[in-house]
PDB file of N, CA and C in Angstrom:
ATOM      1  N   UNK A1442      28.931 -11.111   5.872  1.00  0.00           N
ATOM      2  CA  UNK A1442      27.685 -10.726   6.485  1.00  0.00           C
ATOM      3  C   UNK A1442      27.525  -9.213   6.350  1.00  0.00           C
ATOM      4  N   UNK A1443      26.548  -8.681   6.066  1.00  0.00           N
ATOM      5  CA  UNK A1443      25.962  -7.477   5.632  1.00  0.00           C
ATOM      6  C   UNK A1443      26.003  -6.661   6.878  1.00  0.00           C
ATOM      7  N   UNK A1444      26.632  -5.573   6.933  1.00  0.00           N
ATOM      8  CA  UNK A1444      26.380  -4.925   8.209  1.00  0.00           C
ATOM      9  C   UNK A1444      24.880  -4.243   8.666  1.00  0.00           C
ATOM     10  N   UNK A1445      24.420  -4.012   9.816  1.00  0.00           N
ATOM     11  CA  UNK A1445      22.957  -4.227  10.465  1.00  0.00           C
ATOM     12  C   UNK A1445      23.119  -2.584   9.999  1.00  0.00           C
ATOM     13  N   UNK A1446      21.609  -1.727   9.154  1.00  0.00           N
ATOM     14  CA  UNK A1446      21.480  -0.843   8.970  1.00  0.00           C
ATOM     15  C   UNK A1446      21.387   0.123  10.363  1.00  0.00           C
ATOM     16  N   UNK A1447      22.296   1.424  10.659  1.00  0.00           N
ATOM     17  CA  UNK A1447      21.697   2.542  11.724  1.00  0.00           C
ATOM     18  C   UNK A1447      20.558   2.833  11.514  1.00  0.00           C
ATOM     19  N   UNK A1448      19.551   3.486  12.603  1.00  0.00           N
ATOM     20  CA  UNK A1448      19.005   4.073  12.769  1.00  0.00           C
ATOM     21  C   UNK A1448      18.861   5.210  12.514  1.00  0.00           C
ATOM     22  N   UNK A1449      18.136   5.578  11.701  1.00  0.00           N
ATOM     23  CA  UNK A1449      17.891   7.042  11.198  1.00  0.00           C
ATOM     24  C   UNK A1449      16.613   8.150  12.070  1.00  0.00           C
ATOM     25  N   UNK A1450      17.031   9.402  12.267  1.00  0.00           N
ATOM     26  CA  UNK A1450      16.017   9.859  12.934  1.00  0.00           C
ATOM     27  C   UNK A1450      15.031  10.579  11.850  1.00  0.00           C
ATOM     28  N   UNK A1451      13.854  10.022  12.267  1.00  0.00           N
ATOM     29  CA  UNK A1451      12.523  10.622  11.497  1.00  0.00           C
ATOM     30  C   UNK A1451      11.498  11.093  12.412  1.00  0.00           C
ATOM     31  N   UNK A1452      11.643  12.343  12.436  1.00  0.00           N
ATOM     32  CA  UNK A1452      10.770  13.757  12.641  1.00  0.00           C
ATOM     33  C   UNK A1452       9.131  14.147  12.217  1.00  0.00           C
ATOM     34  N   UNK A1453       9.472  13.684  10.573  1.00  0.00           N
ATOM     35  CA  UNK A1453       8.121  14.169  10.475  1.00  0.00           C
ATOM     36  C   UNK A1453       7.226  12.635   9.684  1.00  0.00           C
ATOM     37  N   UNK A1454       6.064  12.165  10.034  1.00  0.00           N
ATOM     38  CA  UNK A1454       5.579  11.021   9.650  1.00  0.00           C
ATOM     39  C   UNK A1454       4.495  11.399   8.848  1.00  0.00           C
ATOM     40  N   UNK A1455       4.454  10.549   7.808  1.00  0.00           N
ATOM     41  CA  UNK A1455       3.335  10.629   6.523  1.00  0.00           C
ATOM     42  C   UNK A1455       1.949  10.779   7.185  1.00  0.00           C
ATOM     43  N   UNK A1456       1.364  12.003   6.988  1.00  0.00           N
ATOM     44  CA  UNK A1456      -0.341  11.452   6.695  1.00  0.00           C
ATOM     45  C   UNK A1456      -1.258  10.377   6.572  1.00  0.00           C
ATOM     46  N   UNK A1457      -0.595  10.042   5.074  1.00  0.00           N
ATOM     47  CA  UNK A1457      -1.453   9.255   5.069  1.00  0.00           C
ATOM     48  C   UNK A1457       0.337   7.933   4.115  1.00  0.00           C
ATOM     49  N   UNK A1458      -0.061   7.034   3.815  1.00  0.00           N
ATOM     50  CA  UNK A1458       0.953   6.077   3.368  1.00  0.00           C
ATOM     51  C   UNK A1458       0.089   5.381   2.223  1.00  0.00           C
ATOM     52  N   UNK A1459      -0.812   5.636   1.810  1.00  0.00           N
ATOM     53  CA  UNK A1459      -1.157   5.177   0.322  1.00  0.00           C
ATOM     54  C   UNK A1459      -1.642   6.306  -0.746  1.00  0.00           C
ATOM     55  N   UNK A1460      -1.012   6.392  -1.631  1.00  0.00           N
ATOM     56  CA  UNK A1460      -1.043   7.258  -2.766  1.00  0.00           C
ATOM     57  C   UNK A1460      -1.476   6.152  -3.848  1.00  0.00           C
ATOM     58  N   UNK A1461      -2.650   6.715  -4.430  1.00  0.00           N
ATOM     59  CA  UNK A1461      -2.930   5.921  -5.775  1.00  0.00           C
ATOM     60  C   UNK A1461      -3.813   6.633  -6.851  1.00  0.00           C
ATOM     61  N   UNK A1462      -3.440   5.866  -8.212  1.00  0.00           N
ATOM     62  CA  UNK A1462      -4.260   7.161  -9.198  1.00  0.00           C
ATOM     63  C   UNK A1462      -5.803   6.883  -9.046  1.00  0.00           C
ATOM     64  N   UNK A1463      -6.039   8.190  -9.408  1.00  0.00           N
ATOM     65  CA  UNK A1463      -7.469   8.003  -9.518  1.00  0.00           C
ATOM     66  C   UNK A1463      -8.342   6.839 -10.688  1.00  0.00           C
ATOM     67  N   UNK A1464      -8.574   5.943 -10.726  1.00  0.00           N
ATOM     68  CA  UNK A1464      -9.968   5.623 -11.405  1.00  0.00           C
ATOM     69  C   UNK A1464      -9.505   4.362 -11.519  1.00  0.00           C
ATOM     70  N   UNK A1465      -8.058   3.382 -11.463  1.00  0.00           N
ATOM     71  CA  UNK A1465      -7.324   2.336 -11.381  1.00  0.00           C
ATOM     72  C   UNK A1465      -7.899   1.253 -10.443  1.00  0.00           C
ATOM     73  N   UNK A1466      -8.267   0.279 -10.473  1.00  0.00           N
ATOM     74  CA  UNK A1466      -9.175  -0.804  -9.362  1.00  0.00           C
ATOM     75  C   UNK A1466      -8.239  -1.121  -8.820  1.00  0.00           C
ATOM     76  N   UNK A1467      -8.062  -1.423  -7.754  1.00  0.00           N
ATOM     77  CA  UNK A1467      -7.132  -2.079  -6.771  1.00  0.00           C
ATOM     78  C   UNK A1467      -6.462  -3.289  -7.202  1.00  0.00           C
ATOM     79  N   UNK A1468      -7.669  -3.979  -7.841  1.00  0.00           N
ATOM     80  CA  UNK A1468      -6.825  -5.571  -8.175  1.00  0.00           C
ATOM     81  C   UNK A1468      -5.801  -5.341  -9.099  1.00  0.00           C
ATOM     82  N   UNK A1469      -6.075  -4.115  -9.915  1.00  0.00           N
ATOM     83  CA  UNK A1469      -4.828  -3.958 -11.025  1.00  0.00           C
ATOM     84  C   UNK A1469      -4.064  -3.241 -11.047  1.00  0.00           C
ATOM     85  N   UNK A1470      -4.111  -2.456 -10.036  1.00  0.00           N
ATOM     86  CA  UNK A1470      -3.207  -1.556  -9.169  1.00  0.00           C
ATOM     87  C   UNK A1470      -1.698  -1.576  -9.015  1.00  0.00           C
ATOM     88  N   UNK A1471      -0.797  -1.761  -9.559  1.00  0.00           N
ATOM     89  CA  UNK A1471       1.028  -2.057  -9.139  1.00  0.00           C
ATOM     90  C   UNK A1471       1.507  -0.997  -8.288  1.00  0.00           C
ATOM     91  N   UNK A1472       2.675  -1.203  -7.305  1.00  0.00           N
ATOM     92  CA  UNK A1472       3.050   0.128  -6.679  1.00  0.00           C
ATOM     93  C   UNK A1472       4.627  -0.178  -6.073  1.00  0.00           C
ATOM     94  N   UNK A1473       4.741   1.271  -5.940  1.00  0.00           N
ATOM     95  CA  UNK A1473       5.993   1.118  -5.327  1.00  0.00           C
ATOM     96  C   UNK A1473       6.170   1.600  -4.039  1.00  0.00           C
ATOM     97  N   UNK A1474       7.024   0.756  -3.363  1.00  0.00           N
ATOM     98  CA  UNK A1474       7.692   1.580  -2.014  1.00  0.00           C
ATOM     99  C   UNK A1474       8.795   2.527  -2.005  1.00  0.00           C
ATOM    100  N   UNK A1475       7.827   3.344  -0.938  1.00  0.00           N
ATOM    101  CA  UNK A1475       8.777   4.474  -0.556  1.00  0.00           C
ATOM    102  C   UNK A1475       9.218   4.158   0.589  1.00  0.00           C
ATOM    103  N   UNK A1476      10.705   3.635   1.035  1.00  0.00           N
ATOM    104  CA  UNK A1476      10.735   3.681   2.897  1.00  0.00           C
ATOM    105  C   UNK A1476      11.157   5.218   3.408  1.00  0.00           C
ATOM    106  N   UNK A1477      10.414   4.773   4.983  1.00  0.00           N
ATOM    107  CA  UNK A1477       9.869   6.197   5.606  1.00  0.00           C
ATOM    108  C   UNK A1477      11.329   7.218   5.817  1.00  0.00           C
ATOM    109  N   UNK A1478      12.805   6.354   5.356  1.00  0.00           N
ATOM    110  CA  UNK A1478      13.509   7.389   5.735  1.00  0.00           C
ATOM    111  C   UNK A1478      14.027   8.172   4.488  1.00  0.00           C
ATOM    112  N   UNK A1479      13.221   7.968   3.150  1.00  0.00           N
ATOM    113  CA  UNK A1479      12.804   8.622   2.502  1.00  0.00           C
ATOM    114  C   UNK A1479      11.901   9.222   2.093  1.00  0.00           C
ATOM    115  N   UNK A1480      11.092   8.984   2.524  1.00  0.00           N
ATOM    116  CA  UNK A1480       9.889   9.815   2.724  1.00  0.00           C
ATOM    117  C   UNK A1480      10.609  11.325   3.429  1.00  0.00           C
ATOM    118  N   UNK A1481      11.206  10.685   4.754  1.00  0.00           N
ATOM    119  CA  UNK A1481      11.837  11.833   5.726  1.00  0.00           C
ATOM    120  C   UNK A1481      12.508  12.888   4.444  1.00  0.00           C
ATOM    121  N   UNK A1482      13.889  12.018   3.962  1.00  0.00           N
ATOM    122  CA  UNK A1482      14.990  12.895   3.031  1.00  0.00           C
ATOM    123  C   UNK A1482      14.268  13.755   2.527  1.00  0.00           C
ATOM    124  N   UNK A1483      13.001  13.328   1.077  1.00  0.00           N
ATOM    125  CA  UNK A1483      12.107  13.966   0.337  1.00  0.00           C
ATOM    126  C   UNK A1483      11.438  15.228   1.246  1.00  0.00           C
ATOM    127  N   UNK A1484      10.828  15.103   2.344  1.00  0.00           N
ATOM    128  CA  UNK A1484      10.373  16.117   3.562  1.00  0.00           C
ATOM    129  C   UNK A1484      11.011  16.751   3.507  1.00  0.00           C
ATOM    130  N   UNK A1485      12.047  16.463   3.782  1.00  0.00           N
ATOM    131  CA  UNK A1485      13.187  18.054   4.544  1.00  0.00           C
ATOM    132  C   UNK A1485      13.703  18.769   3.548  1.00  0.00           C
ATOM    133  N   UNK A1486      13.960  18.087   2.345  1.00  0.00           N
ATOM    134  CA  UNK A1486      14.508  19.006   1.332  1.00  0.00           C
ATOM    135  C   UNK A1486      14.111  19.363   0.290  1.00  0.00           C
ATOM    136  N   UNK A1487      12.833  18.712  -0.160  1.00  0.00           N
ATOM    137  CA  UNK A1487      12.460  19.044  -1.140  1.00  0.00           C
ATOM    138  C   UNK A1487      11.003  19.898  -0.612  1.00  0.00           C
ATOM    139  N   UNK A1488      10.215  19.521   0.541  1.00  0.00           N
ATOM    140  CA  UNK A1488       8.766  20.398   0.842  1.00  0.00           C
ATOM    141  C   UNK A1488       9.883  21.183   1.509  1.00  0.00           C
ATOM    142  N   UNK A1489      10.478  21.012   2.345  1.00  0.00           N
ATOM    143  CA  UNK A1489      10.924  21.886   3.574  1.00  0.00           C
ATOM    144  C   UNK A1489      11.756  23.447   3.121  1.00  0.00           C
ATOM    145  N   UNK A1490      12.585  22.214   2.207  1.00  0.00           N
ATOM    146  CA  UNK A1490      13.981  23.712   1.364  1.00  0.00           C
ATOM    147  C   UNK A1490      14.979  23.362   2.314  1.00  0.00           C
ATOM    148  N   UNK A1491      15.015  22.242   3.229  1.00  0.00           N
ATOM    149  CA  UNK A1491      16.626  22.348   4.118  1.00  0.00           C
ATOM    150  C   UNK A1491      17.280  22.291   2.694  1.00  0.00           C
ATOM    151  N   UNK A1492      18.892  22.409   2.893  1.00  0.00           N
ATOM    152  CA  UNK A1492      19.880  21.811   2.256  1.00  0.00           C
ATOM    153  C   UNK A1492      20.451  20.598   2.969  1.00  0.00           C
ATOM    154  N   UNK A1493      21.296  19.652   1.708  1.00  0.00           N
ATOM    155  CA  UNK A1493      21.388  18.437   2.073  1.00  0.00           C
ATOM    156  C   UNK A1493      22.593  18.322   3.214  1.00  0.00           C
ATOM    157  N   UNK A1494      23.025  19.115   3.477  1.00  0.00           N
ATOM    158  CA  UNK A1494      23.733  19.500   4.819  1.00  0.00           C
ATOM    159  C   UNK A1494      22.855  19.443   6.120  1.00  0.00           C
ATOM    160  N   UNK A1495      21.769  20.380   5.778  1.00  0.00           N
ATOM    161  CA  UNK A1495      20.791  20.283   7.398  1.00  0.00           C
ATOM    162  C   UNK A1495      20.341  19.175   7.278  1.00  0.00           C
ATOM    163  N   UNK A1496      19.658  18.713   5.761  1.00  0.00           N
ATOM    164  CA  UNK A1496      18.758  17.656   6.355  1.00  0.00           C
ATOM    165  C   UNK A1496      19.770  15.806   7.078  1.00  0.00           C
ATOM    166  N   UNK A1497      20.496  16.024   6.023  1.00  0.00           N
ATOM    167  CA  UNK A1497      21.986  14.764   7.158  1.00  0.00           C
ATOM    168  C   UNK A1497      22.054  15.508   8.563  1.00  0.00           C
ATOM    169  N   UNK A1498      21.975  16.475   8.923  1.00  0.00           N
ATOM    170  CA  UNK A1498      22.647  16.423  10.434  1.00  0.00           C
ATOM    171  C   UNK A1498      20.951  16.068  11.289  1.00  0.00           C
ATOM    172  N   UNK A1499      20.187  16.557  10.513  1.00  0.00           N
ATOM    173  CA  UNK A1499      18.656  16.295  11.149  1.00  0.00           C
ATOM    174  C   UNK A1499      18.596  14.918  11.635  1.00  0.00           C
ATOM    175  N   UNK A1500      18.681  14.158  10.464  1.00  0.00           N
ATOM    176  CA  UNK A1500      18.415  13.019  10.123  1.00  0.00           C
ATOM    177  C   UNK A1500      19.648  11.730  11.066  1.00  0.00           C
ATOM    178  N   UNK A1501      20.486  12.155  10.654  1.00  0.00           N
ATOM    179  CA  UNK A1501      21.674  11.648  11.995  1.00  0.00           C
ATOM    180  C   UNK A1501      22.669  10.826  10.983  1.00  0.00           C
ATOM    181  N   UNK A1502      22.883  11.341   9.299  1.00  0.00           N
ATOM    182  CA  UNK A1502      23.535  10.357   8.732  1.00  0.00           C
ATOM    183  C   UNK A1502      24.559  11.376   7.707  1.00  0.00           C
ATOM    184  N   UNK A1503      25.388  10.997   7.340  1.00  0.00           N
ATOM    185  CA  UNK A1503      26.607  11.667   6.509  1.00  0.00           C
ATOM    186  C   UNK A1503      25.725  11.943   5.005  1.00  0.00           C
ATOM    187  N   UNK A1504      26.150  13.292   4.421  1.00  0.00           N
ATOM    188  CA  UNK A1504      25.353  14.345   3.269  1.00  0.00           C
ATOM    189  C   UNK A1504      25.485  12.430   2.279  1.00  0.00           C
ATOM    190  N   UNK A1505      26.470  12.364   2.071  1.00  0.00           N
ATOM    191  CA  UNK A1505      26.272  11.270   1.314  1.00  0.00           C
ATOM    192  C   UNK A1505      25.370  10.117   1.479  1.00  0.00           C
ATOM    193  N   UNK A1506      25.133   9.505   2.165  1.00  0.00           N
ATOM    194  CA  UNK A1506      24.155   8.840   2.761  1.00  0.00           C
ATOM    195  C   UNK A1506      22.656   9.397   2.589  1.00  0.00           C
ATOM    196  N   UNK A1507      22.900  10.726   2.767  1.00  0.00           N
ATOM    197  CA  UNK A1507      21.598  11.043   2.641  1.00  0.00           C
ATOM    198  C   UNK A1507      20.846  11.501   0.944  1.00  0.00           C
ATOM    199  N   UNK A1508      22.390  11.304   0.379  1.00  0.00           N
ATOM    200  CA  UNK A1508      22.070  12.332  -1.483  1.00  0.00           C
ATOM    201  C   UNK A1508      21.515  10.844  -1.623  1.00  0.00           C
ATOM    202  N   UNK A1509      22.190   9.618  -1.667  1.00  0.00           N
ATOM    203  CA  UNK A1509      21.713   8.511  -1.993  1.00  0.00           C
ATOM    204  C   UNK A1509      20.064   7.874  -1.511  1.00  0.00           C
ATOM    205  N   UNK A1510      19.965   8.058  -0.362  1.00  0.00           N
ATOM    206  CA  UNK A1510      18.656   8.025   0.049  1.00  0.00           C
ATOM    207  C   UNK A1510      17.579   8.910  -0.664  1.00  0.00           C
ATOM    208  N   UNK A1511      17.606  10.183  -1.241  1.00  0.00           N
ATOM    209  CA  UNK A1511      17.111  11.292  -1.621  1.00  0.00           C
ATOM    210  C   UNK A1511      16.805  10.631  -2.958  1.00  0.00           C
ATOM    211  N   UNK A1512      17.720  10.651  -3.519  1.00  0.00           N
ATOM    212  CA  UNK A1512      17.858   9.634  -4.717  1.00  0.00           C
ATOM    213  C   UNK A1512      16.944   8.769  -5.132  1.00  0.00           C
ATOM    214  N   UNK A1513      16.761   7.341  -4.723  1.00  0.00           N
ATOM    215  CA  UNK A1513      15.731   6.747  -4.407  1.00  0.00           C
ATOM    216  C   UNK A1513      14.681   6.786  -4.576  1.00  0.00           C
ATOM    217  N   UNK A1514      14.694   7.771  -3.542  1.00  0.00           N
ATOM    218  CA  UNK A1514      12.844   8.623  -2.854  1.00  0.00           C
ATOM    219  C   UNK A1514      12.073   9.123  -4.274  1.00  0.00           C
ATOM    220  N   UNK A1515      13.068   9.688  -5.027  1.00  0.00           N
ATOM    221  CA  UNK A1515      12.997  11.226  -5.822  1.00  0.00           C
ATOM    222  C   UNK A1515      12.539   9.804  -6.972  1.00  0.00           C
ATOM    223  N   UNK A1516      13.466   8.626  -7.424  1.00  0.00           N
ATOM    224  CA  UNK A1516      13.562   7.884  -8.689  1.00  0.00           C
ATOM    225  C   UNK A1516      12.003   6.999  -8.338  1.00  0.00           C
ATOM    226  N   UNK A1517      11.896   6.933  -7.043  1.00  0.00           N
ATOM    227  CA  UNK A1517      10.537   5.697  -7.082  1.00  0.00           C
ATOM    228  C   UNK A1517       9.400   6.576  -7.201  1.00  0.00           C
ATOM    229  N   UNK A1518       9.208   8.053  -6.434  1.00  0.00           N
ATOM    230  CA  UNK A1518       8.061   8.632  -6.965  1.00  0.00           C
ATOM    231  C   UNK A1518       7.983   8.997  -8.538  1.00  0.00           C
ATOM    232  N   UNK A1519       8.676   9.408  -8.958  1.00  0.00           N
ATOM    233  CA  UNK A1519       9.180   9.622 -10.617  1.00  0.00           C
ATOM    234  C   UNK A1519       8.724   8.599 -11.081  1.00  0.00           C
ATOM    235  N   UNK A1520       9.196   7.181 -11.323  1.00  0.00           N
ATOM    236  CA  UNK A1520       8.261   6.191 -11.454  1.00  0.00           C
ATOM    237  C   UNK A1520       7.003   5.954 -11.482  1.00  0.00           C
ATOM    238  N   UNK A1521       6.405   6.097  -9.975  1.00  0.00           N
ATOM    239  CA  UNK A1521       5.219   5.779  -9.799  1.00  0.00           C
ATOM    240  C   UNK A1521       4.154   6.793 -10.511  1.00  0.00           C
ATOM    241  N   UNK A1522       4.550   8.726 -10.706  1.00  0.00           N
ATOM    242  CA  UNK A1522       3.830   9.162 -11.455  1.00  0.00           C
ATOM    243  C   UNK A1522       3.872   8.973 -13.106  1.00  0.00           C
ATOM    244  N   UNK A1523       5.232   8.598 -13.450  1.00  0.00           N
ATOM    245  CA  UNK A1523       5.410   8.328 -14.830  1.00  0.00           C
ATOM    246  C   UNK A1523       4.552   7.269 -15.121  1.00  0.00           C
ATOM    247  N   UNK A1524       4.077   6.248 -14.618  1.00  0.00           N
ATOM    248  CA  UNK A1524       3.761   4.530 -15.045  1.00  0.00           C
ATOM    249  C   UNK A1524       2.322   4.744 -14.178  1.00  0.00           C
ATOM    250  N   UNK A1525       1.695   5.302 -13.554  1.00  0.00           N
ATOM    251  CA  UNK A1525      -0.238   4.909 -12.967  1.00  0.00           C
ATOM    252  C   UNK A1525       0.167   4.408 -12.182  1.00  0.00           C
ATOM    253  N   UNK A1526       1.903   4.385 -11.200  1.00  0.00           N
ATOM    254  CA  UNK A1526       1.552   3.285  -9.833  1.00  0.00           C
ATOM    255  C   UNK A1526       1.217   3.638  -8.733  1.00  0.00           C
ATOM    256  N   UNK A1527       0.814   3.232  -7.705  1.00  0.00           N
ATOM    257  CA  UNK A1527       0.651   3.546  -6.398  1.00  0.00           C
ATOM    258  C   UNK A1527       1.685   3.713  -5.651  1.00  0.00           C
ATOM    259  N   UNK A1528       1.688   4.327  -4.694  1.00  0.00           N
ATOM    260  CA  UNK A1528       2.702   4.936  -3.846  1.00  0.00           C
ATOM    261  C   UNK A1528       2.808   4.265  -2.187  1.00  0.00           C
ATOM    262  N   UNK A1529       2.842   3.713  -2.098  1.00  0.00           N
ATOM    263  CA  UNK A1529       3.222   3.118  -0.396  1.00  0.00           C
ATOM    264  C   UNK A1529       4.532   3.201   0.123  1.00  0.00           C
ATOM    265  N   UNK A1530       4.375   3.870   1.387  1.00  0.00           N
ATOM    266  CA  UNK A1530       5.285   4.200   2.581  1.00  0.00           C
ATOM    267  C   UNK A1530       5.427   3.456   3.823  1.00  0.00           C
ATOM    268  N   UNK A1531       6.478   2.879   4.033  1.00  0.00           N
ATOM    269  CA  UNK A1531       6.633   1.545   4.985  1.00  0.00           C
ATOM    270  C   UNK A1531       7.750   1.857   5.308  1.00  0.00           C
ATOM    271  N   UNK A1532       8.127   1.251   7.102  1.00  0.00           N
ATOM    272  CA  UNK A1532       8.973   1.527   7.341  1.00  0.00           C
ATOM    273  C   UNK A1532      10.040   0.485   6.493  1.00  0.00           C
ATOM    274  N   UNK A1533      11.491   1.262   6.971  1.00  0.00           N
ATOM    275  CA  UNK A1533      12.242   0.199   6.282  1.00  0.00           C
ATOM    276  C   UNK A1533      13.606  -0.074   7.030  1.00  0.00           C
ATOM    277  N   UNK A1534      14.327  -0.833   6.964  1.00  0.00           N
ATOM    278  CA  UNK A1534      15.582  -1.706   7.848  1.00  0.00           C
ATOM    279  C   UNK A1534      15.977  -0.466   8.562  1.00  0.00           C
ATOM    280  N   UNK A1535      15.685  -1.040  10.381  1.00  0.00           N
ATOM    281  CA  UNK A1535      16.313   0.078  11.451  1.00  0.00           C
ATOM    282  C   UNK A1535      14.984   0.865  12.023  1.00  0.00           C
ATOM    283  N   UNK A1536      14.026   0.341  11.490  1.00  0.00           N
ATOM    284  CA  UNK A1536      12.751   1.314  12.069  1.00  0.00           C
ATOM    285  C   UNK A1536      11.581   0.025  12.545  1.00  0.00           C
ATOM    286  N   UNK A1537      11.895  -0.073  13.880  1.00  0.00           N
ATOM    287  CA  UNK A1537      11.108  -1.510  14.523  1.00  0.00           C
ATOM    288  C   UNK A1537       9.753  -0.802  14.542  1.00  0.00           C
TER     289      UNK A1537
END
């Protein structure tokens, strides 16, 4: 059995949670998720400038935990601008 994900603390919350290209119709629209505790990682260190030291102790999880999360964040937006996809932000396991 999979152990139940912690709780991560998130500080700062998206604007807005749909990103999409311009001129693309909805019906044909593909996208990817971002969960919000990457959204957070991406926040703190990449707009903010923490290092991945502050932003783990912010956040409430070990630097590793958090390079991997960062990771993610960094590979699905990369994606979504490389390929025309849309961008959605949802919470994700540990955020009721």
């Amino acid at each position: 059995m999979a152990r139940r994900p912690k709780p991560r603390n998130i500080s700062g919350k998206p604007v807005s949670t749909l990103f999409r290209p311009q001129g693309v119709p909805r019906a044909k629209l593909a996208g990817v998720v971002v969960e919000l505790d990457a959204f957070e990682a991406l926040r703190l260190v990449d707009a903010l400038g923490l290092s991945q030291e502050e932003a783990a102790e912010i956040m409430g999880v070990s630097r590793s935990t958090l390079c991997r999360i960062l990771g993610q964040g960094r590979t699905q937006v990369a994606q979504a601008l490389c390929q025309g996809l849309a961008i959605r932000i949802e919470l994700g396991p540990g955020h009721d």
